[in-house]
Amino acid sequence: MSTLHTVNKSPFETQTLLSCLNHCKDGDAVLLIEDGIYGGLAGTGLSEAIRQSASRVKIYVLNEDVKARGIPAERLMEEVTGVGYDGFVDLVTEHDRTQSWL
Amino acid sequence: MSDTKKFLYVNRKAPYGTIYALESLEVVLIGAAFEQEVALAFLDDGVFQLTKGQDTTGIGVKNFSPTFRALGDYDVNKLYVERESLEERGLSEDDLQEIMYEDEDDDWAEKPSIRIVSRAEMADIMAEQDVILSF
């Protein structure tokens, strides 16, 4: 049993991503969407905390939202996997539930 | 005797996730018609508004980032970007788009509108304004 968590807020503006990661169970997945994709950036003040969580949960970003914001793929952390809208749908079906962190 | 006032538009939100960034730009363009002294400040997540290479075709909203390059034509050529906000987000000036204006007092020489300033300098800039509008 596992959960897909979606986060749509910038981690620099709210505690949403950190709270989400603090409530994840091993084997869960976190999909960063909309302004949430900034949580996937490498070399930020938050990268280390997020990277540590990535050992327990899989972290994804929605490619369309990354591209919209002018963030080159190579600026994302290695631990982060890019998916498209089709991958978003796959993630929803692969997990038992989806929890939106608003 | 001039009754021109100094206006500062403070941008602290990332683009696209909320409507603030676009609305700020709209108000700047409207305000530009009133011939006031206008400057823009980008700090916190606002620095994300100026990244180069934005492509919104996949999310179905208007890419307004090229509009920043038109501001020079409206005599809006002071875009202050806070260095610490960039660094905290793993960004540098090289990640931002180039925004130029033509300086009418210098034989229309092309000059950059983006000025990278420290947090302390940003505080000074804010303190010298007559009107501050926050987005």
mmCIF file of C-alpha atoms in Angstrom:
data_model
loop_
_atom_site.group_PDB
_atom_site.id
_atom_site.type_symbol
_atom_site.label_atom_id
_atom_site.label_comp_id
_atom_site.label_asym_id
_atom_site.label_seq_id
_atom_site.Cartn_x
_atom_site.Cartn_y
_atom_site.Cartn_z
ATOM 1 C CA MET A 1 0.000 0.000 0.000
ATOM 2 C CA SER A 2 1.412 3.389 -0.927
ATOM 3 C CA THR A 3 0.393 6.984 -1.474
ATOM 4 C CA LEU A 4 1.112 9.489 -4.212
ATOM 5 C CA HIS A 5 1.558 12.956 -2.720
ATOM 6 C CA THR A 6 1.310 16.055 -4.921
ATOM 7 C CA VAL A 7 2.797 19.393 -3.861
ATOM 8 C CA ASN A 8 1.991 22.592 -5.790
ATOM 9 C CA LYS A 9 3.614 25.266 -3.617
ATOM 10 C CA SER A 10 7.143 26.682 -3.747
ATOM 11 C CA PRO A 11 9.196 25.338 -0.807
ATOM 12 C CA PHE A 12 10.718 28.810 -0.429
ATOM 13 C CA GLU A 13 7.309 30.306 0.286
ATOM 14 C CA THR A 14 5.543 27.698 2.411
ATOM 15 C CA GLN A 15 6.369 24.685 4.603
ATOM 16 C CA THR A 16 4.133 22.482 2.462
ATOM 17 C CA LEU A 17 6.834 20.337 0.859
ATOM 18 C CA LEU A 18 8.695 19.791 4.122
ATOM 19 C CA SER A 19 5.458 18.907 5.906
ATOM 20 C CA CYS A 20 4.564 16.496 3.115
ATOM 21 C CA LEU A 21 7.981 14.812 3.274
ATOM 22 C CA ASN A 22 7.691 14.585 7.060
ATOM 23 C CA HIS A 23 4.424 12.657 6.677
ATOM 24 C CA CYS A 24 5.494 10.284 3.900
ATOM 25 C CA LYS A 25 5.774 6.538 4.502
ATOM 26 C CA ASP A 26 8.571 4.482 2.986
ATOM 27 C CA GLY A 27 7.723 3.632 -0.601
ATOM 28 C CA ASP A 28 5.486 6.662 -1.158
ATOM 29 C CA ALA A 29 5.968 8.970 -4.138
ATOM 30 C CA VAL A 30 5.965 12.773 -4.190
ATOM 31 C CA LEU A 31 5.090 14.546 -7.421
ATOM 32 C CA LEU A 32 6.066 18.223 -7.588
ATOM 33 C CA ILE A 33 3.675 20.229 -9.774
ATOM 34 C CA GLU A 34 3.061 23.930 -10.571
ATOM 35 C CA ASP A 35 5.208 26.107 -8.238
ATOM 36 C CA GLY A 36 6.101 22.912 -6.364
ATOM 37 C CA ILE A 37 8.693 22.092 -9.028
ATOM 38 C CA TYR A 38 11.118 24.584 -7.454
ATOM 39 C CA GLY A 39 11.528 21.957 -4.722
ATOM 40 C CA GLY A 40 13.433 19.866 -7.273
ATOM 41 C CA LEU A 41 16.166 22.489 -7.808
ATOM 42 C CA ALA A 42 19.748 21.503 -7.017
ATOM 43 C CA GLY A 43 22.075 23.749 -5.048
ATOM 44 C CA THR A 44 19.456 25.590 -2.996
ATOM 45 C CA GLY A 45 19.253 26.142 0.740
ATOM 46 C CA LEU A 46 16.672 23.328 0.881
ATOM 47 C CA SER A 47 18.247 20.769 -1.471
ATOM 48 C CA GLU A 48 19.961 18.797 1.289
ATOM 49 C CA ALA A 49 16.824 18.341 3.391
ATOM 50 C CA ILE A 50 14.877 17.251 0.326
ATOM 51 C CA ARG A 51 17.662 14.936 -0.851
ATOM 52 C CA GLN A 52 17.621 13.135 2.510
ATOM 53 C CA SER A 53 13.931 12.375 2.107
ATOM 54 C CA ALA A 54 14.603 11.049 -1.371
ATOM 55 C CA SER A 55 16.262 7.963 0.113
ATOM 56 C CA ARG A 56 12.851 6.864 1.451
ATOM 57 C CA VAL A 57 10.457 8.233 -1.149
ATOM 58 C CA LYS A 58 10.621 8.687 -4.892
ATOM 59 C CA ILE A 59 10.432 12.312 -6.008
ATOM 60 C CA TYR A 60 9.042 13.322 -9.403
ATOM 61 C CA VAL A 61 8.542 16.664 -11.160
ATOM 62 C CA LEU A 62 6.019 17.453 -13.880
ATOM 63 C CA ASN A 63 8.090 18.302 -16.978
ATOM 64 C CA GLU A 64 5.554 20.762 -18.395
ATOM 65 C CA ASP A 65 5.691 22.881 -15.233
ATOM 66 C CA VAL A 66 9.506 22.796 -15.203
ATOM 67 C CA LYS A 67 9.674 23.899 -18.818
ATOM 68 C CA ALA A 68 7.123 26.674 -18.305
ATOM 69 C CA ARG A 69 9.294 28.193 -15.581
ATOM 70 C CA GLY A 70 12.510 28.184 -17.619
ATOM 71 C CA ILE A 71 14.296 25.686 -15.365
ATOM 72 C CA PRO A 72 16.746 23.544 -17.419
ATOM 73 C CA ALA A 73 16.498 19.811 -16.613
ATOM 74 C CA GLU A 74 20.164 19.733 -15.591
ATOM 75 C CA ARG A 75 19.428 22.163 -12.742
ATOM 76 C CA LEU A 76 17.270 19.590 -10.977
ATOM 77 C CA MET A 77 18.622 17.235 -8.318
ATOM 78 C CA GLU A 78 19.787 13.849 -9.560
ATOM 79 C CA GLU A 79 17.293 12.167 -7.246
ATOM 80 C CA VAL A 80 14.382 13.823 -9.051
ATOM 81 C CA THR A 81 12.674 12.116 -12.001
ATOM 82 C CA GLY A 82 10.803 14.072 -14.662
ATOM 83 C CA VAL A 83 7.387 12.877 -15.875
ATOM 84 C CA GLY A 84 4.808 14.217 -18.318
ATOM 85 C CA TYR A 85 1.036 14.325 -17.904
ATOM 86 C CA ASP A 86 0.903 10.663 -18.986
ATOM 87 C CA GLY A 87 3.420 9.809 -16.271
ATOM 88 C CA PHE A 88 1.243 11.732 -13.789
ATOM 89 C CA VAL A 89 -1.673 9.460 -14.698
ATOM 90 C CA ASP A 90 0.532 6.365 -14.364
ATOM 91 C CA LEU A 91 1.613 7.460 -10.876
ATOM 92 C CA VAL A 92 -2.002 7.943 -9.827
ATOM 93 C CA THR A 93 -2.890 4.421 -10.974
ATOM 94 C CA GLU A 94 0.211 2.835 -9.423
ATOM 95 C CA HIS A 95 -0.601 4.083 -5.921
ATOM 96 C CA ASP A 96 -3.541 3.272 -3.689
ATOM 97 C CA ARG A 97 -4.469 6.885 -3.063
ATOM 98 C CA THR A 98 -3.483 10.410 -3.993
ATOM 99 C CA GLN A 99 -3.024 13.109 -1.380
ATOM 100 C CA SER A 100 -2.844 16.752 -2.515
ATOM 101 C CA TRP A 101 -0.838 19.034 -0.254
ATOM 102 C CA LEU A 102 -2.343 22.450 -0.921
ATOM 103 C CA MET B 1 8.601 72.007 -9.956
ATOM 104 C CA SER B 2 7.793 68.413 -10.659
ATOM 105 C CA ASP B 3 5.128 66.349 -8.957
ATOM 106 C CA THR B 4 6.651 63.086 -10.110
ATOM 107 C CA LYS B 5 6.669 60.390 -7.465
ATOM 108 C CA LYS B 6 8.896 57.375 -7.077
ATOM 109 C CA PHE B 7 6.917 54.145 -7.484
ATOM 110 C CA LEU B 8 8.301 50.720 -6.599
ATOM 111 C CA TYR B 9 6.559 47.509 -7.614
ATOM 112 C CA VAL B 10 7.662 44.715 -5.281
ATOM 113 C CA ASN B 11 7.489 41.231 -6.825
ATOM 114 C CA ARG B 12 7.822 38.304 -4.410
ATOM 115 C CA LYS B 13 5.852 35.533 -6.154
ATOM 116 C CA ALA B 14 6.872 32.930 -8.727
ATOM 117 C CA PRO B 15 5.194 33.148 -12.153
ATOM 118 C CA TYR B 16 2.222 30.962 -13.262
ATOM 119 C CA GLY B 17 1.386 29.262 -9.919
ATOM 120 C CA THR B 18 -0.588 32.346 -8.916
ATOM 121 C CA ILE B 19 -1.848 35.363 -10.862
ATOM 122 C CA TYR B 20 0.230 37.899 -8.889
ATOM 123 C CA ALA B 21 3.217 38.052 -11.253
ATOM 124 C CA LEU B 22 1.118 38.668 -14.358
ATOM 125 C CA GLU B 23 -1.108 41.201 -12.570
ATOM 126 C CA SER B 24 1.954 43.113 -11.388
ATOM 127 C CA LEU B 25 3.257 43.381 -14.923
ATOM 128 C CA GLU B 26 -0.167 44.567 -16.143
ATOM 129 C CA VAL B 27 -0.283 47.295 -13.496
ATOM 130 C CA VAL B 28 3.281 48.380 -14.306
ATOM 131 C CA LEU B 29 2.336 48.769 -17.972
ATOM 132 C CA ILE B 30 -0.802 50.736 -17.097
ATOM 133 C CA GLY B 31 1.085 52.871 -14.590
ATOM 134 C CA ALA B 32 3.799 53.606 -17.141
ATOM 135 C CA ALA B 33 1.333 55.886 -18.958
ATOM 136 C CA PHE B 34 1.314 58.307 -16.002
ATOM 137 C CA GLU B 35 4.956 59.354 -16.394
ATOM 138 C CA GLN B 36 6.027 58.626 -12.865
ATOM 139 C CA GLU B 37 9.443 57.357 -11.832
ATOM 140 C CA VAL B 38 8.950 53.609 -11.840
ATOM 141 C CA ALA B 39 11.195 50.796 -10.622
ATOM 142 C CA LEU B 40 10.589 47.080 -10.093
ATOM 143 C CA ALA B 41 12.007 44.950 -7.302
ATOM 144 C CA PHE B 42 12.358 41.182 -7.518
ATOM 145 C CA LEU B 43 13.045 39.302 -4.313
ATOM 146 C CA ASP B 44 12.183 35.974 -2.689
ATOM 147 C CA ASP B 45 10.335 33.769 -5.234
ATOM 148 C CA GLY B 46 9.873 36.856 -7.440
ATOM 149 C CA VAL B 47 13.322 36.258 -8.922
ATOM 150 C CA PHE B 48 11.863 33.192 -10.699
ATOM 151 C CA GLN B 49 9.804 35.562 -12.901
ATOM 152 C CA LEU B 50 12.931 36.592 -14.802
ATOM 153 C CA THR B 51 14.407 33.173 -15.695
ATOM 154 C CA LYS B 52 15.258 32.784 -19.360
ATOM 155 C CA GLY B 53 13.878 30.061 -21.598
ATOM 156 C CA GLN B 54 10.340 29.961 -20.187
ATOM 157 C CA ASP B 55 8.059 27.842 -22.407
ATOM 158 C CA THR B 56 4.443 27.526 -21.270
ATOM 159 C CA THR B 57 3.066 25.610 -24.258
ATOM 160 C CA GLY B 58 2.682 22.517 -22.058
ATOM 161 C CA ILE B 59 0.581 24.164 -19.341
ATOM 162 C CA GLY B 60 -1.801 26.204 -21.464
ATOM 163 C CA VAL B 61 -1.172 29.658 -20.012
ATOM 164 C CA LYS B 62 0.343 32.756 -21.577
ATOM 165 C CA ASN B 63 4.117 33.092 -21.351
ATOM 166 C CA PHE B 64 4.422 36.709 -20.220
ATOM 167 C CA SER B 65 8.201 36.682 -19.683
ATOM 168 C CA PRO B 66 8.977 38.358 -23.077
ATOM 169 C CA THR B 67 6.880 41.341 -21.929
ATOM 170 C CA PHE B 68 9.616 42.320 -19.469
ATOM 171 C CA ARG B 69 11.783 43.121 -22.487
ATOM 172 C CA ALA B 70 9.225 45.712 -23.638
ATOM 173 C CA LEU B 71 9.391 47.716 -20.407
ATOM 174 C CA GLY B 72 12.309 49.773 -21.689
ATOM 175 C CA ASP B 73 10.031 51.277 -24.344
ATOM 176 C CA TYR B 74 7.867 52.603 -21.501
ATOM 177 C CA ASP B 75 10.834 54.206 -19.709
ATOM 178 C CA VAL B 76 10.783 51.441 -17.104
ATOM 179 C CA ASN B 77 14.426 50.465 -16.954
ATOM 180 C CA LYS B 78 15.231 49.813 -13.320
ATOM 181 C CA LEU B 79 14.662 46.152 -12.472
ATOM 182 C CA TYR B 80 16.349 45.486 -9.133
ATOM 183 C CA VAL B 81 17.021 41.798 -8.419
ATOM 184 C CA GLU B 82 18.150 40.684 -4.976
ATOM 185 C CA ARG B 83 21.364 38.650 -5.030
ATOM 186 C CA GLU B 84 20.635 36.703 -1.826
ATOM 187 C CA SER B 85 17.242 35.598 -3.179
ATOM 188 C CA LEU B 86 18.941 34.253 -6.313
ATOM 189 C CA GLU B 87 21.620 32.421 -4.329
ATOM 190 C CA GLU B 88 19.147 30.828 -1.919
ATOM 191 C CA ARG B 89 17.421 29.352 -4.983
ATOM 192 C CA GLY B 90 20.585 28.074 -6.653
ATOM 193 C CA LEU B 91 20.373 30.771 -9.355
ATOM 194 C CA SER B 92 22.757 33.410 -10.670
ATOM 195 C CA GLU B 93 22.434 36.395 -13.011
ATOM 196 C CA ASP B 94 23.284 34.061 -15.925
ATOM 197 C CA ASP B 95 19.986 32.228 -15.383
ATOM 198 C CA LEU B 96 18.010 35.431 -16.030
ATOM 199 C CA GLN B 97 16.935 36.727 -19.416
ATOM 200 C CA GLU B 98 18.707 39.744 -20.850
ATOM 201 C CA ILE B 99 16.574 42.882 -20.617
ATOM 202 C CA MET B 100 17.945 46.005 -22.317
ATOM 203 C CA TYR B 101 16.825 49.608 -22.724
ATOM 204 C CA GLU B 102 18.052 52.523 -24.808
ATOM 205 C CA ASP B 103 19.422 55.410 -22.732
ATOM 206 C CA GLU B 104 18.151 58.628 -24.315
ATOM 207 C CA ASP B 105 20.642 60.657 -22.234
ATOM 208 C CA ASP B 106 23.565 58.653 -23.620
ATOM 209 C CA ASP B 107 23.004 58.673 -27.413
ATOM 210 C CA TRP B 108 20.485 55.816 -27.106
ATOM 211 C CA ALA B 109 23.160 53.392 -25.950
ATOM 212 C CA GLU B 110 21.813 49.928 -25.085
ATOM 213 C CA LYS B 111 22.131 49.212 -21.385
ATOM 214 C CA PRO B 112 20.938 46.381 -19.136
ATOM 215 C CA SER B 113 17.772 47.046 -17.126
ATOM 216 C CA ILE B 114 18.460 44.308 -14.581
ATOM 217 C CA ARG B 115 20.546 45.515 -11.668
ATOM 218 C CA ILE B 116 21.631 42.901 -9.136
ATOM 219 C CA VAL B 117 21.610 44.378 -5.636
ATOM 220 C CA SER B 118 22.278 43.059 -2.153
ATOM 221 C CA ARG B 119 19.546 42.643 0.451
ATOM 222 C CA ALA B 120 20.848 45.715 2.271
ATOM 223 C CA GLU B 121 20.784 47.750 -0.950
ATOM 224 C CA MET B 122 17.236 46.530 -1.618
ATOM 225 C CA ALA B 123 16.205 47.803 1.805
ATOM 226 C CA ASP B 124 17.693 51.203 0.935
ATOM 227 C CA ILE B 125 15.868 51.256 -2.409
ATOM 228 C CA MET B 126 12.570 50.497 -0.664
ATOM 229 C CA ALA B 127 13.199 53.215 1.915
ATOM 230 C CA GLU B 128 13.625 55.940 -0.713
ATOM 231 C CA GLN B 129 10.253 55.416 -2.456
ATOM 232 C CA ASP B 130 7.098 57.525 -2.289
ATOM 233 C CA VAL B 131 4.724 54.666 -3.192
ATOM 234 C CA ILE B 132 5.221 50.908 -2.884
ATOM 235 C CA LEU B 133 2.875 48.423 -4.558
ATOM 236 C CA SER B 134 3.245 44.792 -3.491
ATOM 237 C CA PHE B 135 2.572 41.652 -5.495
#
